[in-house]
mmCIF file of C-alpha atoms in Angstrom:
data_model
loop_
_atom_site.group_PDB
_atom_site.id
_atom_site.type_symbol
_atom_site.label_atom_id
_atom_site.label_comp_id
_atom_site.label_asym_id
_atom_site.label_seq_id
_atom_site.Cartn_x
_atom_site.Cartn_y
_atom_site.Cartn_z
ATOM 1 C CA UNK X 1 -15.326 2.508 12.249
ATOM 2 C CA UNK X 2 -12.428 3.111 9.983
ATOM 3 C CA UNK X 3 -11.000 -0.679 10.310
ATOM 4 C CA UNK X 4 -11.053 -3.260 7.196
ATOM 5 C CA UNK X 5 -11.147 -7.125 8.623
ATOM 6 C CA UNK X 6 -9.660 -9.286 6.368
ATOM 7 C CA UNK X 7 -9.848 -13.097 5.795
ATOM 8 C CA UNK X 8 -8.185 -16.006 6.138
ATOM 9 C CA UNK X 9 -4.642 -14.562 7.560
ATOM 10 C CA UNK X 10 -3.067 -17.370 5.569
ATOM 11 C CA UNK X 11 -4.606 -19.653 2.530
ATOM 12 C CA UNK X 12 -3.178 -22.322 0.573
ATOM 13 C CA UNK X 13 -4.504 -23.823 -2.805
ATOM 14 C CA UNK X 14 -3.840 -26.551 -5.179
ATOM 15 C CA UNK X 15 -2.417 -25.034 -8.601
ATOM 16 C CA UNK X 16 -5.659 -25.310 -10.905
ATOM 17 C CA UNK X 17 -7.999 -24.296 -7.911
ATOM 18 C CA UNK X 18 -9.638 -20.766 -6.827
ATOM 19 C CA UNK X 19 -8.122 -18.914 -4.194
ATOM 20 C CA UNK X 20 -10.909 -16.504 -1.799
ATOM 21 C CA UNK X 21 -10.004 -13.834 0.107
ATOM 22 C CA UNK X 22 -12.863 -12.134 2.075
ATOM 23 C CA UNK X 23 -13.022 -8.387 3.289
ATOM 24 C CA UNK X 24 -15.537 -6.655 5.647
ATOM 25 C CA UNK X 25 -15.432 -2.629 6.141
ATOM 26 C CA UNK X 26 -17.773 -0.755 8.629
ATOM 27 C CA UNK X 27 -17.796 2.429 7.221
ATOM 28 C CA UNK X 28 -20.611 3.236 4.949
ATOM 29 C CA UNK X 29 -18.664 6.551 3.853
ATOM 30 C CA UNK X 30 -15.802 3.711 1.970
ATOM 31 C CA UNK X 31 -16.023 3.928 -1.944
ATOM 32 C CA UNK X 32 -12.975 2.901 -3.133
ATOM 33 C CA UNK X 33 -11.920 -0.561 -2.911
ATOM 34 C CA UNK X 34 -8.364 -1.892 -4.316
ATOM 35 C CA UNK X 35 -6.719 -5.273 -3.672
ATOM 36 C CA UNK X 36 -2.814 -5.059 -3.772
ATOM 37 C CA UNK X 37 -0.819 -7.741 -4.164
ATOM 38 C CA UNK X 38 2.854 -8.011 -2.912
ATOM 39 C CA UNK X 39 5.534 -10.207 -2.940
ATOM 40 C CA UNK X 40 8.611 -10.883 -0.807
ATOM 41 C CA UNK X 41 11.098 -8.059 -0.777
ATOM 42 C CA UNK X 42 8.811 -6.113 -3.301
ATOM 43 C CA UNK X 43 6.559 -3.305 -2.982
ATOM 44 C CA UNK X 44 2.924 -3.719 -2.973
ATOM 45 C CA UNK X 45 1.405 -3.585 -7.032
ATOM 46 C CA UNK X 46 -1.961 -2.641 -7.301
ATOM 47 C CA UNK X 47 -4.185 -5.579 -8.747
ATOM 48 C CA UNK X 48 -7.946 -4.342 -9.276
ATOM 49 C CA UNK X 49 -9.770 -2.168 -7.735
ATOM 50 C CA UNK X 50 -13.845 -1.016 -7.512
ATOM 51 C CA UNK X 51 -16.069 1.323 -6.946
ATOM 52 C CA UNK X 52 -19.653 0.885 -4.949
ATOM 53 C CA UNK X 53 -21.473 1.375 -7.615
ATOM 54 C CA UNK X 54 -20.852 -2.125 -9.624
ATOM 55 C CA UNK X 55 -21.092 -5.511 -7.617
ATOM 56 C CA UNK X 56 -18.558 -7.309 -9.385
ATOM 57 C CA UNK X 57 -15.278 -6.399 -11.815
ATOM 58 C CA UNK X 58 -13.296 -9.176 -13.848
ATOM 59 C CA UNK X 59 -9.641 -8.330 -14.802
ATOM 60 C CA UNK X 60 -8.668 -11.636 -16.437
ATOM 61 C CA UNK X 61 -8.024 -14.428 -13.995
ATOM 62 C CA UNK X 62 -8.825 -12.094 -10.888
ATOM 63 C CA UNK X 63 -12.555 -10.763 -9.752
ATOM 64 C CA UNK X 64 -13.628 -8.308 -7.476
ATOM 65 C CA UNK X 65 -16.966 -8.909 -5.919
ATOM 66 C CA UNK X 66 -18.686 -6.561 -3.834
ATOM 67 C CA UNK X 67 -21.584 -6.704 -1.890
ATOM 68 C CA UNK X 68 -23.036 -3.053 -0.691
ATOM 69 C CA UNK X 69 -25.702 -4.166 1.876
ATOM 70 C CA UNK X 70 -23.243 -6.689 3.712
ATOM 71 C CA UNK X 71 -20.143 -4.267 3.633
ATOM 72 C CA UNK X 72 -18.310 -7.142 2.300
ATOM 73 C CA UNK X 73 -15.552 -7.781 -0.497
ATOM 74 C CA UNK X 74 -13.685 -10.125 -1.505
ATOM 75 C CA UNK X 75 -11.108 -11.429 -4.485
ATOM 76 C CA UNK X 76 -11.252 -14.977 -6.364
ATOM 77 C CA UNK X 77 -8.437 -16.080 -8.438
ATOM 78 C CA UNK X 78 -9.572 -18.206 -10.515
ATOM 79 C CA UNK X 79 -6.915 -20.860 -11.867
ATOM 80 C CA UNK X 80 -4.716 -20.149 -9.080
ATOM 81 C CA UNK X 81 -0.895 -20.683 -10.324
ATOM 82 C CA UNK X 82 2.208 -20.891 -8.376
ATOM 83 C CA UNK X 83 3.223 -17.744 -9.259
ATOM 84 C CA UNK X 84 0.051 -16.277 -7.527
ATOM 85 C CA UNK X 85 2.187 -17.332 -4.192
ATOM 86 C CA UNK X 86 2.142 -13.617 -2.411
ATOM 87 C CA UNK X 87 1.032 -11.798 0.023
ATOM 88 C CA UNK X 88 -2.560 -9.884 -0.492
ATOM 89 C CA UNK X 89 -4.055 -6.587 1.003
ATOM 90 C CA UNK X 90 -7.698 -5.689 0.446
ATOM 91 C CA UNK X 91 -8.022 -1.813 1.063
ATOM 92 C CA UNK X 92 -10.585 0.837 1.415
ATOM 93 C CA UNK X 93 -10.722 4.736 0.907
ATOM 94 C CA UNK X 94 -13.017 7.949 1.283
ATOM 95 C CA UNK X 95 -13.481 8.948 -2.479
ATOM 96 C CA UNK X 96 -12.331 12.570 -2.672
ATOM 97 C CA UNK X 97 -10.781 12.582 0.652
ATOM 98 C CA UNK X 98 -7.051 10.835 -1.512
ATOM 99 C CA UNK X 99 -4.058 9.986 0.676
ATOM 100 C CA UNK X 100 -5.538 7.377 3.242
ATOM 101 C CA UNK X 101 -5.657 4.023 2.205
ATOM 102 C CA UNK X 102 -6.920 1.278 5.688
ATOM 103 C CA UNK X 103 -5.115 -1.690 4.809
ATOM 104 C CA UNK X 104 -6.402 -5.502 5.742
ATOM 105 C CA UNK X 105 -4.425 -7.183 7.543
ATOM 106 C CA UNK X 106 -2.965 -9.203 4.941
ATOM 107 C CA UNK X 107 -3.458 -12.469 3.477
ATOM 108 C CA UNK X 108 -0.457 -15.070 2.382
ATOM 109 C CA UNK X 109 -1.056 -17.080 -0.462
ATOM 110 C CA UNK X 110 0.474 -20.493 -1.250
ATOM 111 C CA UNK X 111 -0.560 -22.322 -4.465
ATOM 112 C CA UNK X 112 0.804 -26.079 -4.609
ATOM 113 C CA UNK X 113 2.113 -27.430 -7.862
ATOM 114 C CA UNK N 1 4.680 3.828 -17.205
ATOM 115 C CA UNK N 2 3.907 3.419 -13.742
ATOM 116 C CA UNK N 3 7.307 2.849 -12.032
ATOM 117 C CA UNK N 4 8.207 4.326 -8.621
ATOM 118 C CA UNK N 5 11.826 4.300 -7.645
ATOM 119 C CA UNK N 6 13.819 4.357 -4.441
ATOM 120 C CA UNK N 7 17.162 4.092 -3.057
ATOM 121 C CA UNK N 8 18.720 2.986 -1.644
ATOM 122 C CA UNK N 9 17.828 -0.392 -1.451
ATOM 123 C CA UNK N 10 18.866 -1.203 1.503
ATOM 124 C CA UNK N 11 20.568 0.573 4.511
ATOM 125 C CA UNK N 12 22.091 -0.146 7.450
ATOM 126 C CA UNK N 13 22.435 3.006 10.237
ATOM 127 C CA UNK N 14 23.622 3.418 13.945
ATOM 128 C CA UNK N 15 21.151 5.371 16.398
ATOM 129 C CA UNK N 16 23.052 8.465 15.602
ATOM 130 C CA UNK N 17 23.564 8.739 12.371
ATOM 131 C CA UNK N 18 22.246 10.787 9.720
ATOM 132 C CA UNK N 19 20.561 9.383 7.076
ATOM 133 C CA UNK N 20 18.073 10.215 3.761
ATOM 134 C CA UNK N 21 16.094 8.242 1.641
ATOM 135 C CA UNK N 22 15.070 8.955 -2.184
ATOM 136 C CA UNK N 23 12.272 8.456 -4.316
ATOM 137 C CA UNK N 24 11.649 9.242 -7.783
ATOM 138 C CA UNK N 25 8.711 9.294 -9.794
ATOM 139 C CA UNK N 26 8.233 10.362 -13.869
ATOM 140 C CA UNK N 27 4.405 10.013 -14.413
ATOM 141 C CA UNK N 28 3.132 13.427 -13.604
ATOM 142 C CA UNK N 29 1.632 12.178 -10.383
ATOM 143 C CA UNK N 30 1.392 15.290 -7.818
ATOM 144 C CA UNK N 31 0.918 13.099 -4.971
ATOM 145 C CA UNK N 32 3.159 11.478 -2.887
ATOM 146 C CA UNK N 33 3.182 9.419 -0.177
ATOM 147 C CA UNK N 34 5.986 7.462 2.277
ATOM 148 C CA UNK N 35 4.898 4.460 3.870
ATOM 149 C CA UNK N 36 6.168 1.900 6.857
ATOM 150 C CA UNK N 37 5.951 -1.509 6.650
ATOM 151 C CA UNK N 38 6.704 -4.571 9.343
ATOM 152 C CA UNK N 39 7.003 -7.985 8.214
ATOM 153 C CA UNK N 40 3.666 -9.605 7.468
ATOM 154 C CA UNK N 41 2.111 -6.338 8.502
ATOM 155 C CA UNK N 42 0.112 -4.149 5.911
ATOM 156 C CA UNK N 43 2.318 -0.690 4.962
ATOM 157 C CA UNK N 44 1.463 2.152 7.497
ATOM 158 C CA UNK N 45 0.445 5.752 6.276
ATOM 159 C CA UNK N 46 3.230 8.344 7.425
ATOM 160 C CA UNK N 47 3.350 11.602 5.131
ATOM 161 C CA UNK N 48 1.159 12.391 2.201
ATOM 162 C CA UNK N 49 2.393 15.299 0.075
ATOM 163 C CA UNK N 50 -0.013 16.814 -2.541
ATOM 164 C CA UNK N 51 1.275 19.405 -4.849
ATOM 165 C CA UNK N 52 4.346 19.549 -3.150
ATOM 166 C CA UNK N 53 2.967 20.410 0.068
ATOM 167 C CA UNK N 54 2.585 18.193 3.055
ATOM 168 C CA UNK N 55 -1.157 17.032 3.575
ATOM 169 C CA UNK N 56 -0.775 14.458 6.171
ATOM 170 C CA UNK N 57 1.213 13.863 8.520
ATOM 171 C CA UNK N 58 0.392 10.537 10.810
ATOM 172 C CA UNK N 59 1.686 11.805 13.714
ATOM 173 C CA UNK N 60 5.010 10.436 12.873
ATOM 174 C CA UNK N 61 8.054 10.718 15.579
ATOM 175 C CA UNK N 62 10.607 14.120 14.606
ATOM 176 C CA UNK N 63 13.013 12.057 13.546
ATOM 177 C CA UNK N 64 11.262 11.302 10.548
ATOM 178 C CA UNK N 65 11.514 14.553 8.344
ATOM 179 C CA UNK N 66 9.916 14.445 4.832
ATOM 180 C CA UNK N 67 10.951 16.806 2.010
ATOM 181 C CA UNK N 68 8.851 17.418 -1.229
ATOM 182 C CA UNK N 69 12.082 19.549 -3.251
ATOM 183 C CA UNK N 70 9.673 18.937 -6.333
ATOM 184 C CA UNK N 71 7.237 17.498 -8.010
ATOM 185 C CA UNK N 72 8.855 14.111 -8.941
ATOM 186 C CA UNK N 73 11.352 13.705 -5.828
ATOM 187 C CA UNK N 74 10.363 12.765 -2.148
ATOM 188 C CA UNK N 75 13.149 12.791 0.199
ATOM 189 C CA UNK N 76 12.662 11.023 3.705
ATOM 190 C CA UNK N 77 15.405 12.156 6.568
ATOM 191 C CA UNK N 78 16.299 9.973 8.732
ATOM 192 C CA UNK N 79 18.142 11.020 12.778
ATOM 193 C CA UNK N 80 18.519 9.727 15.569
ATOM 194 C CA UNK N 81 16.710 6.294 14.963
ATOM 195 C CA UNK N 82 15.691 3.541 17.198
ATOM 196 C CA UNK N 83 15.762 -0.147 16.589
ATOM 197 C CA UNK N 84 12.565 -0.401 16.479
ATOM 198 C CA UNK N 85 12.007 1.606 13.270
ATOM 199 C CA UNK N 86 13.543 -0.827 11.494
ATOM 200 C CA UNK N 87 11.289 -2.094 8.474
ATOM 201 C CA UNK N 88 10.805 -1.429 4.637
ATOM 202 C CA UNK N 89 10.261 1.829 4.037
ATOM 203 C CA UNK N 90 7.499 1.931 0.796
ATOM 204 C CA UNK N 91 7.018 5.306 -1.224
ATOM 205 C CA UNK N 92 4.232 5.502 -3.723
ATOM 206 C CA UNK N 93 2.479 8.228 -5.437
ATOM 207 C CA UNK N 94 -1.091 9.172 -7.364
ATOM 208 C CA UNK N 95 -1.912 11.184 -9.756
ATOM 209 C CA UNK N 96 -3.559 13.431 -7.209
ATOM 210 C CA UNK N 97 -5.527 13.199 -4.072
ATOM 211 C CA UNK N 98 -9.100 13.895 -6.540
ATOM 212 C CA UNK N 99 -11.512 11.567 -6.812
ATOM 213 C CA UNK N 100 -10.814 9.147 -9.092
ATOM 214 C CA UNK N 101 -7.439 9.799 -9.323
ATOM 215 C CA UNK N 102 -6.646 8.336 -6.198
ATOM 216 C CA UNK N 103 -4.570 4.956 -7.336
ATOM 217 C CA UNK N 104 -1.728 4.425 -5.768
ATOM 218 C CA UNK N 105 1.465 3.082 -7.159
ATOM 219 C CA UNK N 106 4.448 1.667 -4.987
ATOM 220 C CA UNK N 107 8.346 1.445 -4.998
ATOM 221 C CA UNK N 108 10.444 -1.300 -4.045
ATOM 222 C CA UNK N 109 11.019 0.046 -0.607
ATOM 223 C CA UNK N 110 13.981 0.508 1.233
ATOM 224 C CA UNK N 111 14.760 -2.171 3.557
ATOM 225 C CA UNK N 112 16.285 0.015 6.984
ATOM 226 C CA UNK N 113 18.092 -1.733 9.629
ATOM 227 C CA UNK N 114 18.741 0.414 12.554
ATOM 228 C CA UNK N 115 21.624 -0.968 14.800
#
């Protein structure tokens, strides 16, 4: 009940092109949502995050969109770039309840030139 | 600000030695939180201080031993280790384990080889 599935394991993309990464929680109880992104050798850097309550959140080339009824999320980077190459982690947590973040599985990113 | 950091970098130990690792933080945050990580694995929870007292503890083997000595140093011991704990070792912190106040930020890591 606590797990976070996350989707495709590994993606690549031509530079210019949108990059989707898809996340499905079980838990109901989830309400906070961050996608982290991490590069080689580097510690994970927190990307965007969102709450239940909105179904989707822009932060410049990056979206959040959420869908409450399907327990799904999932991040589009739009214009994908070569320096978007990294590794990605979708991530839930019990609001209120701080400390425990379930991690996806990870996805790797390659954008093409 | 939102910079997290850790030393050493890297670290190399035998099974028997004694070692610590640091982490530093200068935003205020009063939660803290150490972190395992395998390659192309996502980090794993170990210790989650809040208000310099331990919150959680994952059920983490003995010879892990956190230390909170205040509220912008976390201290992870390290005895008696076995090869298999090798992996980057992640520390991050919050601003507090409230609602809302929940984002984490991450170090570098420490990269641990245990020989």
């Amino acid at each position: 009940q606590q797990q976070v599935k996350q989707s495709p394991q590994s993606l690549i993309v031509q530079k210019g092109g949108i990059s989707i990464i898809n996340c499905a929680y079980e838990n109901t109880a989830f309400d906070y949502f961050p996608w982290y992104q991490q590069f080689p050798g580097k510690g994970p850097a927190l990307l965007i995050a969102i709450r239940p309550d909105v179904s989707e959140k822009k932060e410049g080339r990056f979206t959040i969109s959420f869908n409450k009824s399907a327990k799904q999320f999932s991040l589009h980077i739009m214009d994908s770039q070569p320096g978007d190459s990294a590794t990605y982690f979708c991530a839930s947590a019990f609001y209120n309840q701080g400390g425990k973040l379930i991690f996806g599985q990870g996805t790797e990113l390659s954008v093409k030139p | 600000d939102t910079e997290v950091t850790q030393t050493p970098k890297h670290l190399v130990m035998g099974m028997t030695n004694k070692k610590s690792l640091k982490c530093e933080q200068h935003m205020g945050h009063r939660a803290m939180y150490w972190y395992k990580q395998k390659a192309k694995k996502p980090p794993e929870l170990m210790f989650v201080y809040s208000y310099e007292k331990l919150s959680i503890n994952e059920s983490v083997p003995s010879r892990f031993s956190p230390e909170c000595p205040n509220s912008s140093l976390l201290n992870l011991h390290l005895h008696a280790l076995q090869p298999e704990d090798s992996a980057l070792y992640l520390c991050a912190s919050s601003q507090s384990l409230a609602g809302g106040q929940e984002t984490q930020y991450f170090g570098p890591g420490t990269r641990l080889l245990v020989l």
